[in-house]
Amino acid sequence: MKTRITELLQIEYPIIQGGMAWVAEHNLAAAVSQAGGLGIIGAANAPAEWVRGEIRKARELTDKPIGVNVMLLSPYADEVAQVLVEEKIPVITTGAGNPGKYMEMWKSNGSKVIPVVASVALARMMEKGGADAVIAEGTESGGHIGASTTMTLVPQVVDAVNVPVIAAGGIGDGRGMAAALMLGAEAVQMGTRFVVAKESICHQNYKDRIIKAKDIDSAVTGRTHGHPVRQLRNQMTKEYLKKEQEGVPFEELELLTVGALKNAVVDGDVKNGTVMAGQIAGMVKKEQTCKEMIEEIMAETKGLLQKAGTLYE
Ligand code: TUI
């Protein structure tokens, strides 16, 4: 399959792995890139030298291009932005904010810059600012989310900008990918499905929670204070949502989540930790290698698109 995204990023398949905090490290990113997609190292809240180390370790595992996601709320965002210049990262995605202040330094260094957007307004602003593509991420996603669904956001962003659009949020198989292409997207980004990849270093308890999840098992915390985060329901979300309803202030609520994502991903505490996952978790049923996942998704997408061509006589 050839799209403007496969051309732009010099990849075989238009599948990008999300830059999930703690999970998207060098093993996962290298495995996705080696399988023909685009692997992403998630800088999240990590210090810049950690990011540099992960980039170098990934480069020992694959010669294919690897990207880095910058989480713009990170206290280390400025230093990470500089490391990406020094390491000549070919593809930079951003999340949770407006990357405008870094655009010039990244673009003049030859990087392709692809911001995640949750609205048409930000997509337009990013295109004006020089973005090479945008990722339109619907509220079905795990982690920090916007308000619109993928089904409504993607075609509206496609209509609003000329740069290629990557669809994200709620996509976990060939059906989702085929649908995203029908909405006008030229690639997809997937997170939750790759969390359970064999190459993912995520704790087995976390993977098992995703594999056992049902369709309605995610909850969104933080809606009242403007930082909505989708995660699988557990003891912690129950307590958080109860306190949130009681009007407990943000600072106190945040104490419940300090270090909670690491506790879940690294130590396997899926009761009191933060188990970020998208609404597609209910459909993610097996651990596979990244290569198996990507080949299965591409074959399914191809079959569906060919079958769609026979619906009209
Ligand atoms: O960023 C994500 N997902 C994330 S970031 C994260 S770390 C975190 N944890 C707790 C609270 C906040 C962050 C966990 N998951 N996805 C990409 C994404 N970007 N989703 C939504 C947005 C977004 C939202 C508003 C992008 C831009 C934006 O614009 C605001 C502005 O400044 O215009």
Coordinates of C-alpha atoms and ligand atoms in Angstrom, one line a residue:
M1 CA 0.0 0.0 0.0
K2 CA 1.3 3.4 -1.0
T3 CA 0.1 6.7 0.5
R4 CA 1.6 10.1 1.0
I5 CA 2.5 8.9 4.5
T6 CA 4.5 5.9 3.4
E7 CA 6.3 8.1 0.9
L8 CA 6.9 10.9 3.4
L9 CA 8.2 8.6 6.2
Q10 CA 9.9 6.1 3.9
I11 CA 8.1 3.1 5.4
E12 CA 6.5 0.0 3.9
Y13 CA 3.2 0.0 5.7
P14 CA 1.1 3.0 6.8
I15 CA 1.0 1.9 10.5
I16 CA 2.5 4.0 13.2
Q17 CA 3.0 2.9 16.8
G18 CA 1.8 5.4 19.5
G19 CA 4.4 7.0 21.8
M20 CA 3.0 5.5 25.0
A21 CA 4.8 6.6 28.2
W22 CA 6.9 3.8 29.8
V23 CA 5.8 1.3 27.1
A24 CA 7.2 2.8 23.9
E25 CA 10.9 2.2 24.6
H26 CA 13.6 1.0 22.2
N27 CA 12.6 -2.7 22.0
L28 CA 9.0 -2.0 20.9
A29 CA 9.9 0.9 18.6
A30 CA 12.6 -1.1 16.8
A31 CA 10.3 -4.1 16.4
V32 CA 7.6 -2.0 14.8
S33 CA 10.0 -0.3 12.4
Q34 CA 11.8 -3.5 11.6
A35 CA 8.3 -5.0 10.6
G36 CA 7.8 -2.1 8.1
G37 CA 5.7 0.3 10.2
L38 CA 7.0 3.3 12.1
G39 CA 8.2 2.7 15.6
I40 CA 8.1 5.6 18.1
I41 CA 10.0 6.1 21.3
G42 CA 7.8 7.9 23.8
A43 CA 9.7 10.6 25.6
A44 CA 6.8 11.2 28.0
N45 CA 8.1 12.7 31.2
A46 CA 11.6 11.2 30.9
P47 CA 14.8 13.2 31.0
A48 CA 16.5 14.0 27.7
E49 CA 19.5 11.7 28.3
W50 CA 17.2 8.7 28.7
V51 CA 15.6 9.6 25.4
R52 CA 19.1 9.8 23.8
G53 CA 20.0 6.4 25.2
E54 CA 16.8 4.8 23.9
I55 CA 17.3 6.3 20.4
R56 CA 20.8 4.8 20.3
K57 CA 19.7 1.4 21.5
A58 CA 16.9 1.3 19.0
R59 CA 19.4 2.1 16.2
E60 CA 21.5 -0.9 17.2
L61 CA 18.4 -3.1 16.6
T62 CA 17.2 -1.7 13.3
D63 CA 18.5 0.4 10.3
K64 CA 14.9 1.5 9.5
P65 CA 13.6 4.9 10.5
I66 CA 12.5 5.4 14.1
G67 CA 10.5 8.4 15.4
V68 CA 10.2 10.1 18.8
N69 CA 7.1 11.4 20.5
V70 CA 7.5 14.6 22.6
M71 CA 4.9 15.0 25.4
L72 CA 4.7 18.7 25.5
L73 CA 3.6 18.9 29.2
S74 CA 6.9 17.3 30.2
P75 CA 9.3 19.4 32.3
Y76 CA 12.1 18.1 30.1
A77 CA 10.4 19.0 26.8
D78 CA 13.0 21.7 25.9
E79 CA 16.0 19.5 26.5
V80 CA 14.3 16.5 24.7
A81 CA 13.6 18.8 21.7
Q82 CA 17.3 19.6 21.5
V83 CA 18.4 16.0 21.8
L84 CA 16.2 15.2 18.8
V85 CA 18.1 17.8 16.8
E86 CA 21.5 16.4 17.8
E87 CA 20.4 12.8 17.1
K88 CA 18.9 13.8 13.7
I89 CA 15.6 12.1 14.3
P90 CA 13.7 11.7 11.0
V91 CA 10.2 11.8 12.4
I92 CA 8.9 13.7 15.5
T93 CA 5.4 13.4 16.8
T94 CA 4.0 15.6 19.6
G95 CA 1.2 15.2 22.0
A96 CA -0.8 17.1 24.7
G97 CA -0.2 20.6 23.4
N98 CA 1.0 23.0 20.7
P99 CA 4.6 22.3 19.4
G100 CA 4.8 25.7 17.6
K101 CA 7.9 26.9 19.4
Y102 CA 10.0 23.8 18.3
M103 CA 8.8 23.7 14.7
E104 CA 11.6 25.9 13.2
M105 CA 14.5 24.1 14.9
W106 CA 13.2 20.6 14.0
K107 CA 12.2 21.5 10.4
S108 CA 15.5 23.2 9.6
N109 CA 17.3 20.1 10.8
G110 CA 15.4 18.0 8.3
S111 CA 12.9 16.2 10.6
K112 CA 9.3 15.5 9.6
V113 CA 7.1 17.0 12.3
I114 CA 3.7 15.4 12.9
P115 CA 1.6 16.9 15.8
V116 CA -1.3 15.0 17.4
V117 CA -4.4 17.2 17.1
A118 CA -7.7 16.8 18.8
S119 CA -9.5 19.6 16.9
V120 CA -9.8 21.1 13.4
A121 CA -8.5 24.5 14.7
L122 CA -5.2 23.0 16.0
A123 CA -4.8 21.0 12.7
R124 CA -5.1 24.2 10.7
M125 CA -2.7 26.0 13.0
M126 CA -0.2 23.2 12.7
E127 CA -0.4 23.1 8.9
K128 CA 0.3 26.9 8.8
G129 CA 3.2 26.4 11.2
G130 CA 4.8 23.9 8.8
A131 CA 3.6 20.4 10.0
D132 CA 4.3 17.7 7.5
A133 CA 1.2 15.7 8.5
V134 CA -1.1 15.6 11.5
I135 CA -2.4 12.8 13.6
A136 CA -6.1 13.2 14.3
E137 CA -6.7 11.4 17.6
G138 CA -10.2 10.7 18.7
T139 CA -11.5 10.3 22.2
E140 CA -11.5 6.5 22.0
S141 CA -7.7 6.6 22.6
G142 CA -6.0 5.7 25.8
G143 CA -4.2 8.3 28.0
H144 CA -4.8 12.1 27.6
I145 CA -7.7 12.6 25.2
G146 CA -9.7 15.2 23.4
A147 CA -13.5 15.4 23.0
S148 CA -14.3 14.3 19.5
T149 CA -14.6 10.8 18.2
T150 CA -12.3 9.4 15.5
M151 CA -15.3 8.9 13.2
T152 CA -16.1 12.7 13.4
L153 CA -12.7 14.2 13.8
V154 CA -10.8 12.5 11.0
P155 CA -13.0 13.5 8.0
Q156 CA -13.3 17.1 9.4
V157 CA -9.5 17.4 9.7
V158 CA -9.1 15.8 6.2
D159 CA -11.4 18.5 4.8
A160 CA -9.6 21.3 6.7
V161 CA -5.9 20.7 5.7
N162 CA -3.9 19.7 2.7
V163 CA -1.2 17.7 4.5
P164 CA -1.8 14.0 5.0
V165 CA -3.8 12.9 8.0
I166 CA -3.1 9.9 10.2
A167 CA -6.1 8.5 12.1
A168 CA -5.8 7.4 15.8
G169 CA -8.1 6.3 18.5
G170 CA -10.1 3.1 18.5
I171 CA -8.2 1.5 15.7
G172 CA -6.9 -2.1 16.4
D173 CA -7.3 -4.2 13.3
G174 CA -7.8 -4.2 9.6
R175 CA -11.5 -3.2 9.9
G176 CA -10.5 -0.1 11.8
M177 CA -7.7 0.6 9.3
A178 CA -9.9 0.2 6.3
A179 CA -12.5 2.5 7.9
A180 CA -9.9 5.1 8.6
L181 CA -8.8 5.0 5.0
M182 CA -12.4 5.5 3.9
L183 CA -12.6 8.6 6.2
G184 CA -9.6 10.0 4.2
A185 CA -6.7 9.1 6.5
E186 CA -3.5 8.0 4.8
A187 CA -2.1 6.0 7.8
V188 CA -3.2 4.9 11.2
Q189 CA -1.6 5.1 14.6
M190 CA -2.2 2.3 17.1
G191 CA -1.3 2.2 20.8
T192 CA -3.3 -0.3 22.8
R193 CA -2.7 -3.2 20.4
F194 CA 1.0 -2.7 20.5
V195 CA 1.1 -2.7 24.3
V196 CA 0.4 -6.4 24.2
A197 CA 3.1 -7.1 21.6
K198 CA 5.6 -9.9 22.4
E199 CA 8.4 -7.3 22.1
S200 CA 6.6 -4.9 24.5
I201 CA 8.4 -4.8 27.9
C202 CA 5.1 -3.8 29.6
H203 CA 4.4 -6.0 32.7
Q204 CA 2.4 -9.2 32.1
N205 CA -0.4 -8.1 34.5
Y206 CA -0.9 -5.0 32.4
K207 CA -1.1 -7.0 29.2
D208 CA -3.5 -9.4 30.8
R209 CA -5.8 -6.6 31.9
I210 CA -6.0 -5.4 28.3
I211 CA -6.5 -8.9 26.9
K212 CA -9.3 -9.6 29.4
A213 CA -10.9 -6.1 29.0
K214 CA -14.5 -5.8 27.8
D215 CA -15.9 -3.1 25.6
I216 CA -17.0 -0.8 28.4
D217 CA -14.1 -1.3 30.8
S218 CA -12.4 2.1 30.4
A219 CA -13.1 5.1 32.5
V220 CA -12.0 8.8 32.1
T221 CA -10.6 10.5 35.1
G222 CA -9.9 14.2 35.3
R223 CA -12.7 15.6 33.2
T224 CA -13.6 18.2 35.8
H225 CA -10.1 19.8 35.8
G226 CA -9.4 19.7 32.0
H227 CA -6.9 16.8 31.9
P228 CA -9.1 13.8 30.9
V229 CA -7.2 10.5 30.9
R230 CA -8.7 7.2 29.6
Q231 CA -7.6 4.1 31.5
L232 CA -9.0 0.8 32.5
R233 CA -11.3 0.8 35.6
N234 CA -9.7 -0.4 38.8
Q235 CA -9.5 0.5 42.5
M236 CA -7.7 3.7 41.8
T237 CA -10.2 5.1 39.1
K238 CA -13.0 4.2 41.5
E239 CA -11.5 6.3 44.3
Y240 CA -10.4 9.1 41.9
L241 CA -13.9 9.4 40.3
K242 CA -15.6 9.4 43.7
K243 CA -13.3 12.1 45.0
E244 CA -13.7 14.1 41.8
Q245 CA -17.5 14.0 42.1
E246 CA -17.1 15.2 45.7
G247 CA -15.2 18.2 44.4
V248 CA -11.8 17.3 45.9
P249 CA -9.3 19.8 44.5
F250 CA -7.0 18.8 41.6
E251 CA -3.8 18.9 43.7
E252 CA -5.2 16.3 46.1
L253 CA -6.6 14.1 43.3
E254 CA -3.2 14.1 41.6
L255 CA -1.6 12.6 44.7
L256 CA -3.5 9.4 43.7
T257 CA -1.7 9.2 40.3
V258 CA 1.9 10.1 41.2
G259 CA 4.0 7.4 39.8
A260 CA 0.9 5.3 39.1
L261 CA 1.6 4.6 35.4
K262 CA 5.1 3.4 36.2
N263 CA 3.7 1.2 39.0
A264 CA 1.3 -0.4 36.5
V265 CA 3.6 -0.8 33.5
V266 CA 6.9 -1.6 35.3
D267 CA 5.8 -3.3 38.5
G268 CA 2.4 -4.7 37.4
D269 CA 0.3 -3.0 40.0
V270 CA -3.0 -3.0 38.0
K271 CA -5.2 -2.4 41.1
N272 CA -3.8 1.0 42.2
G273 CA -1.7 1.9 39.2
T274 CA -2.9 3.7 36.1
V275 CA -3.7 1.2 33.3
M276 CA -4.0 3.5 30.3
A277 CA -5.7 1.9 27.3
G278 CA -8.1 2.8 24.6
Q279 CA -11.7 1.7 24.1
I280 CA -10.4 -0.9 21.6
A281 CA -8.9 -2.9 24.5
G282 CA -12.0 -5.1 24.5
M283 CA -11.0 -6.3 21.0
V284 CA -7.3 -6.9 21.7
K285 CA -7.3 -10.6 22.5
K286 CA -3.8 -12.0 21.8
E287 CA -0.1 -11.3 22.2
Q288 CA 1.7 -11.5 18.9
T289 CA 5.0 -10.1 17.5
C290 CA 4.8 -6.7 15.9
K291 CA 5.5 -8.4 12.6
E292 CA 2.5 -10.7 13.0
M293 CA 0.3 -7.9 14.0
I294 CA 1.3 -5.6 11.1
E295 CA 1.1 -8.4 8.5
E296 CA -2.3 -9.5 9.8
I297 CA -3.7 -6.0 9.8
M298 CA -2.4 -5.3 6.3
A299 CA -3.9 -8.6 4.9
E300 CA -7.2 -7.9 6.6
T301 CA -7.3 -4.3 5.3
K302 CA -6.5 -5.4 1.7
G303 CA -9.2 -8.1 1.8
L304 CA -11.8 -5.7 3.1
L305 CA -10.9 -3.0 0.5
Q306 CA -11.1 -5.5 -2.3
K307 CA -14.4 -6.8 -1.0
A308 CA -15.8 -3.3 -0.7
G309 CA -15.2 -2.9 -4.5
T310 CA -17.7 -5.7 -5.2
L311 CA -20.6 -4.2 -3.1
Y312 CA -21.8 -2.2 -6.2
E313 CA -22.7 -4.2 -9.3
Ligands
TUI1 O1 -0.8 13.0 24.5 C1 -1.5 12.1 24.3 N1 -1.7 11.1 25.2 C2 -1.2 11.1 26.4 S1 -0.1 12.2 27.0 C3 0.0 11.4 28.5 S2 0.9 12.0 29.8 C4 -0.3 12.8 30.7 N2 -0.8 12.2 31.7 C5 -1.7 12.9 32.5 C6 -2.2 14.1 32.1 C7 -1.8 14.7 31.0 C8 -0.8 14.0 30.2 C9 -0.8 10.3 28.4 N3 -1.4 10.2 27.3 N4 -2.2 12.0 23.1 C10 -2.1 13.0 22.1 C11 -3.1 14.0 22.4 N5 -2.8 15.3 22.3 N6 -4.3 13.9 22.9 C12 -4.9 15.1 23.0 C13 -3.9 16.0 22.6 C14 -4.0 17.4 22.5 C15 -4.8 18.1 23.3 C16 -4.9 19.5 23.3 C17 -3.2 18.1 21.6 C18 -3.2 19.4 21.5 C19 -4.0 20.1 22.3 O2 -4.0 21.4 22.2 C20 -4.0 22.3 23.3 C21 -3.4 23.6 22.8 O3 -2.5 24.1 23.4 O4 -4.0 24.1 21.8

